[in-house]
CSV table of C-alpha atoms in Angstrom, one decimal:
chain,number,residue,atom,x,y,z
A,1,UNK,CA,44.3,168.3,67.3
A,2,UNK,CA,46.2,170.2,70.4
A,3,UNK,CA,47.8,168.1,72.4
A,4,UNK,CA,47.9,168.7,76.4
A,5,UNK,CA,49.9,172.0,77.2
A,6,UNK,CA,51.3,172.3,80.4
A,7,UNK,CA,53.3,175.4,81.8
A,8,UNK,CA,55.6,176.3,82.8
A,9,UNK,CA,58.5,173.9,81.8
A,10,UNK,CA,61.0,174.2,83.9
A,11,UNK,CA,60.9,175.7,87.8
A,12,UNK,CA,63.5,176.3,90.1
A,13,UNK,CA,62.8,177.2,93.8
A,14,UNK,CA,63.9,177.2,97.1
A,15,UNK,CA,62.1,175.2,99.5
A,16,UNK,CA,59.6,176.6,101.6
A,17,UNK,CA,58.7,178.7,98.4
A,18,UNK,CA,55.4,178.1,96.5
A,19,UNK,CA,55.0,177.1,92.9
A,20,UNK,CA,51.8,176.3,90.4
A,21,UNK,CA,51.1,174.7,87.1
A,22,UNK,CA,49.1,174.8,84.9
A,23,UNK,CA,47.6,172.2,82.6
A,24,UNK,CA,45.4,172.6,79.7
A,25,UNK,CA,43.6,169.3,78.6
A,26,UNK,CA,42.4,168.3,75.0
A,27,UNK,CA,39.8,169.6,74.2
A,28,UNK,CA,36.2,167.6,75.2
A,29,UNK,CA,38.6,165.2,77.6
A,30,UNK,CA,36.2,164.6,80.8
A,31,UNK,CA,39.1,163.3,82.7
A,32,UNK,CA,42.2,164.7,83.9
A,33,UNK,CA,45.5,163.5,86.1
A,34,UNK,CA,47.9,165.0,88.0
A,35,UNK,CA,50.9,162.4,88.5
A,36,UNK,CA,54.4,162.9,89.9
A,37,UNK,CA,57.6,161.3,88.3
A,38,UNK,CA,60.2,161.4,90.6
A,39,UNK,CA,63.8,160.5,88.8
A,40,UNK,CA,64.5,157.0,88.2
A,41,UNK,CA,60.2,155.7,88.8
A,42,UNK,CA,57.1,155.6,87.4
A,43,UNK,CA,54.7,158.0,87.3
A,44,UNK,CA,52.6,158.3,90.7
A,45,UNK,CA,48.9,159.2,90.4
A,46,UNK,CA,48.0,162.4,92.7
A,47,UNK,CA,45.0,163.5,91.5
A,48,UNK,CA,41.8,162.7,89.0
A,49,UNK,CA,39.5,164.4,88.2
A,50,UNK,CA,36.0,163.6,86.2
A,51,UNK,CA,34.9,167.2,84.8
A,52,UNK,CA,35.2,169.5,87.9
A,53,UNK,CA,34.8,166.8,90.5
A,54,UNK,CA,37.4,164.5,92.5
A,55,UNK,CA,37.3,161.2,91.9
A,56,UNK,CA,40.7,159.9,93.7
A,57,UNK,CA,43.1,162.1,95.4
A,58,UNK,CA,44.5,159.7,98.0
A,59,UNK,CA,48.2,159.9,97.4
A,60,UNK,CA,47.8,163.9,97.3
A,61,UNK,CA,49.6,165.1,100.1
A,62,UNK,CA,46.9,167.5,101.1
A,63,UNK,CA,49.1,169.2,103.7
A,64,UNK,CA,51.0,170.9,101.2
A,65,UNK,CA,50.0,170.0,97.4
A,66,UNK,CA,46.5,171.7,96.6
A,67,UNK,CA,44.5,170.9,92.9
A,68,UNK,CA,41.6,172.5,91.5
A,69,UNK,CA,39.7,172.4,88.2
A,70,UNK,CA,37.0,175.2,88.8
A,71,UNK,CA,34.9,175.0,85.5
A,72,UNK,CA,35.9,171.3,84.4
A,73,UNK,CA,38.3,172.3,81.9
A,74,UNK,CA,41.8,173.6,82.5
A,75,UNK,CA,43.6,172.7,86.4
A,76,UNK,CA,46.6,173.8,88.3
A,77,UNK,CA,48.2,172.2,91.2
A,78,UNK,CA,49.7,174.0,93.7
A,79,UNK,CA,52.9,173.5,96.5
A,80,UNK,CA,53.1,175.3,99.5
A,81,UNK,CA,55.5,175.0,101.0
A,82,UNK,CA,57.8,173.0,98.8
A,83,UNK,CA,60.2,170.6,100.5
A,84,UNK,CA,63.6,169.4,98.6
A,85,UNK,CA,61.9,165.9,98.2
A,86,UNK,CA,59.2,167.7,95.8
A,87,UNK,CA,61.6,168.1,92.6
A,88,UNK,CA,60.4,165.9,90.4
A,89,UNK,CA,58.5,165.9,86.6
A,90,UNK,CA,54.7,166.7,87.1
A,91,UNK,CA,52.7,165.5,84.4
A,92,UNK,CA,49.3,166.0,83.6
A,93,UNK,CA,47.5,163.6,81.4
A,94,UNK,CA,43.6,164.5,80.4
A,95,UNK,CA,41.5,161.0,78.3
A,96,UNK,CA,37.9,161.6,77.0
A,97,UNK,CA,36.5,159.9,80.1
A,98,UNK,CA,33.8,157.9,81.2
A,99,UNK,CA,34.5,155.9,84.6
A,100,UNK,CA,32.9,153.1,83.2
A,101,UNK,CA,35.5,152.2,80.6
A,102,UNK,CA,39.2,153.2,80.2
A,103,UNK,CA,39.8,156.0,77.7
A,104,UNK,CA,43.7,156.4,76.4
A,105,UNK,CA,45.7,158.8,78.3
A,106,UNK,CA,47.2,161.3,76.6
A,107,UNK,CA,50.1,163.0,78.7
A,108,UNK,CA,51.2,166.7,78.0
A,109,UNK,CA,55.2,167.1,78.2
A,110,UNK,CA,55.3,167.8,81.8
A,111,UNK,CA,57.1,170.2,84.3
A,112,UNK,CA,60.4,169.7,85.6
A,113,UNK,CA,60.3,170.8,89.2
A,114,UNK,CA,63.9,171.6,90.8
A,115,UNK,CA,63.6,172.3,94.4
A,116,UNK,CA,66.9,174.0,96.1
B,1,UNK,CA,48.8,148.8,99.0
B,2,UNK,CA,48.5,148.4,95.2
B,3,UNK,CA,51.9,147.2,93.2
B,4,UNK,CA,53.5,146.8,90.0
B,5,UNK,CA,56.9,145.6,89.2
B,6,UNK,CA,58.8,145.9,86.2
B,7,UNK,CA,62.1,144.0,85.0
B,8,UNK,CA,64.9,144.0,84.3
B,9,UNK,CA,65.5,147.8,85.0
B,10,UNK,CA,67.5,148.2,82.4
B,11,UNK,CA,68.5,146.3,79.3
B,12,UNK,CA,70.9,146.8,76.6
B,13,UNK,CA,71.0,145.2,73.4
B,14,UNK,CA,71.9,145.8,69.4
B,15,UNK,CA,69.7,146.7,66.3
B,16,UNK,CA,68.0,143.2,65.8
B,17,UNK,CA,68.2,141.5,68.8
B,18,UNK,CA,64.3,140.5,70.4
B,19,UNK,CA,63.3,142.0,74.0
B,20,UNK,CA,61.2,140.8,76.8
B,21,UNK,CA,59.9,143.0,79.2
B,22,UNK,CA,58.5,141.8,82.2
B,23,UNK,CA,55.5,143.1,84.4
B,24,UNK,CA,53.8,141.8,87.6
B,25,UNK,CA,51.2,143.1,89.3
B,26,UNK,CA,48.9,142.9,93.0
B,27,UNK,CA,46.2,145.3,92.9
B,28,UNK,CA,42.8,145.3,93.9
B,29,UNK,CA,40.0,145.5,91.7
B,30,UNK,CA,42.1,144.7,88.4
B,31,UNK,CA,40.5,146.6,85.1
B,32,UNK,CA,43.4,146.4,83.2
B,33,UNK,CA,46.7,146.2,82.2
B,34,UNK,CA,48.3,149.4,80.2
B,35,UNK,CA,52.1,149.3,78.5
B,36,UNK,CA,53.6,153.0,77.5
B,37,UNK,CA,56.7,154.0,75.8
B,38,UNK,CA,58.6,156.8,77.3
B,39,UNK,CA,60.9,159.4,75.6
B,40,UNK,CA,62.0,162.1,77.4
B,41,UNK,CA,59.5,163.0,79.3
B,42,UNK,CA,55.3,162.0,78.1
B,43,UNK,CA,54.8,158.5,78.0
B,44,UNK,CA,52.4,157.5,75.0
B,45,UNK,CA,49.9,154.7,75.0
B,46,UNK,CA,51.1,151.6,73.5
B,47,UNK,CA,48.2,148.8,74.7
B,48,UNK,CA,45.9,148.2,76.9
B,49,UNK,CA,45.3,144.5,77.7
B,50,UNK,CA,42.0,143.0,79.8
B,51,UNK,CA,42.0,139.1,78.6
B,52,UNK,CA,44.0,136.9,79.7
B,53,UNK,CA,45.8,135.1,76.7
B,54,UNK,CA,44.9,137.5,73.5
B,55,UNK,CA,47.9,138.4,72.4
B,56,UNK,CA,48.2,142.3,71.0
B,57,UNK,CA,50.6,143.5,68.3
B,58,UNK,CA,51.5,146.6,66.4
B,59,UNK,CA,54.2,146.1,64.2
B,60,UNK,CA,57.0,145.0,66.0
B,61,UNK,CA,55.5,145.3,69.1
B,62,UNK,CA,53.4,142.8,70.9
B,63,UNK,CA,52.3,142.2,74.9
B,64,UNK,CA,50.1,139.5,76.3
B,65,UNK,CA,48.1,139.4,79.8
B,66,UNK,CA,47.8,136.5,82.2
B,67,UNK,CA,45.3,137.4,84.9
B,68,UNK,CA,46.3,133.8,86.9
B,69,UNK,CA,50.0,134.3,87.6
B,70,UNK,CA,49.2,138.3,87.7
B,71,UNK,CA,51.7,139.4,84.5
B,72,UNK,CA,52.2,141.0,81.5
B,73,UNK,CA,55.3,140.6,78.8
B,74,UNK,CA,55.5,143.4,76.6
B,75,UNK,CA,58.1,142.1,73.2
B,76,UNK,CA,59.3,143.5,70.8
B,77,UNK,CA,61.3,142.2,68.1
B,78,UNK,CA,64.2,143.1,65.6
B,79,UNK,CA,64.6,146.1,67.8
B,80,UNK,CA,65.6,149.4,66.2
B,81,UNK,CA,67.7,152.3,67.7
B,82,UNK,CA,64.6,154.4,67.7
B,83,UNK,CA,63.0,151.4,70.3
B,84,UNK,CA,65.6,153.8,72.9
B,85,UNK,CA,62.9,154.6,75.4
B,86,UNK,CA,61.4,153.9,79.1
B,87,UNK,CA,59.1,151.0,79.0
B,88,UNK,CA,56.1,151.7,81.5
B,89,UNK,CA,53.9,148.8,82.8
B,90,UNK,CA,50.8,150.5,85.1
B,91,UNK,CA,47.6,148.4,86.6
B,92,UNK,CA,44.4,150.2,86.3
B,93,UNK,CA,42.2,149.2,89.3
B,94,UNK,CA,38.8,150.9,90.8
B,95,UNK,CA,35.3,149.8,91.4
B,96,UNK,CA,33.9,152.4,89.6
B,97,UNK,CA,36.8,154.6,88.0
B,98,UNK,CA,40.4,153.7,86.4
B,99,UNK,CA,43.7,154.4,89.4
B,100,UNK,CA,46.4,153.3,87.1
B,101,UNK,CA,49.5,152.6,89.2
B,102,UNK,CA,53.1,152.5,87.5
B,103,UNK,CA,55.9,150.4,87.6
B,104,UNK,CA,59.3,151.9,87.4
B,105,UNK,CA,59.9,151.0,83.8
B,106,UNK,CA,62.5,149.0,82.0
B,107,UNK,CA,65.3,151.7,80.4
B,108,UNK,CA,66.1,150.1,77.1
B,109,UNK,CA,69.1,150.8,74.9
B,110,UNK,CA,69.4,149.7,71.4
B,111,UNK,CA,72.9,150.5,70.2
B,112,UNK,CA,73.0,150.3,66.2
């Protein structure tokens, strides 16, 4: 079974510069995250999604992070304008779903984010 | 505001020696209790704990929940260099959906 992709990798950019990524659940997952990982903490939730709607988005800074997930499969989240405070690892995660119950979260390898 | 805190931050130790990792939580509308094990970069599910007092094992790994003094210990004994990892503690809370919120993880080091 594929595991979650995610591209691209790596990104460098200068701030003020816009970036996207792209994540590519398992396949039949319901649900998918969008966290941040900023070096040295846990993982912080930004987005999640249940098919193609939004079920919790409040720690998205909606100002300048954007996320979409148009036909309830793949998503990609979106910067603009990047600040130097936005390099971190951005992980997606995707889990069968079903709000009712927890499903296991299965994280792709994430995209390292370097902001100059 | 929701919060998990891990300890200690970091540990290191020697092939064989037995770990405790600690994990204590305030969140509202408590579902669950998840532990991950982090290598490089995607953490992967180790348990999920909703009882208080039903302890979980695999292998050499085991965690227990106690819903009255809000934690979770995670141990894991005659530790192994491959045990090398970030230790993630998250609360899953919501009415009707999982928000899992993270600790900041315990960096463990097994030397051989």
């Amino acid at each position: 079974e594929a595991g979650v992709a995610q591209s691209p990798r790596y990104k460098i950019i200068e701030k003020r510069q816009s970036v996207a990524f792209w994540c590519n659940p398992i396949s039949g997952h319901a649900t998918l995250y969008w966290y941040q990982q900023i070096l040295g903490q846990g993982p912080k939730l930004l987005i999640q999604f249940q098919n193609n709607g939004v079920v919790d988005d409040s720690q998205l800074p909606k100002d300048r992070f954007s996320a979409e997930r148009l036909k309830g499969v793949d998503s990609t989240l979106k910067i603009q304008p990047a600040k130097l405070e936005d390099s971190a690892v951005y992980l997606c995660a995707s889990s069968l779903g079903g709000l009712a119950a927890y499903n296991e979260q299965f994280f792709g390898p994430g995209t390292r984010l370097t902001v100059l | 505001e929701d919060k998990v805190v891990q300890s200690p931050l970091s540990l290191v130790v020697h092939e064989g020696d037995t770990v405790t990792l600690n994990c204590s939580y305030e969140v509202t509308n408590f579902r669950s209790l998840l532990w991950y094990k982090q290598e490089k970069k995607a953490p992967t599910f180790l348990f999920m704990l909703t009882s208080s007092g039903i302890e979980k094992k695999s292998g050499r790994l085991s965690s227990i929940l106690d819903k009255k003094e809000l934690f979770s210990i995670l141990n894991i004994t005659a530790t192994q260099t491959g045990d090398s990892a970030i230790y993630l503690c998250a609360a899953a809370s919501g009415g009707g959906s999982y928000i899992p919120t993270f600790g900041r993880g315990t960096s463990l080091i097994v030397h051989p």
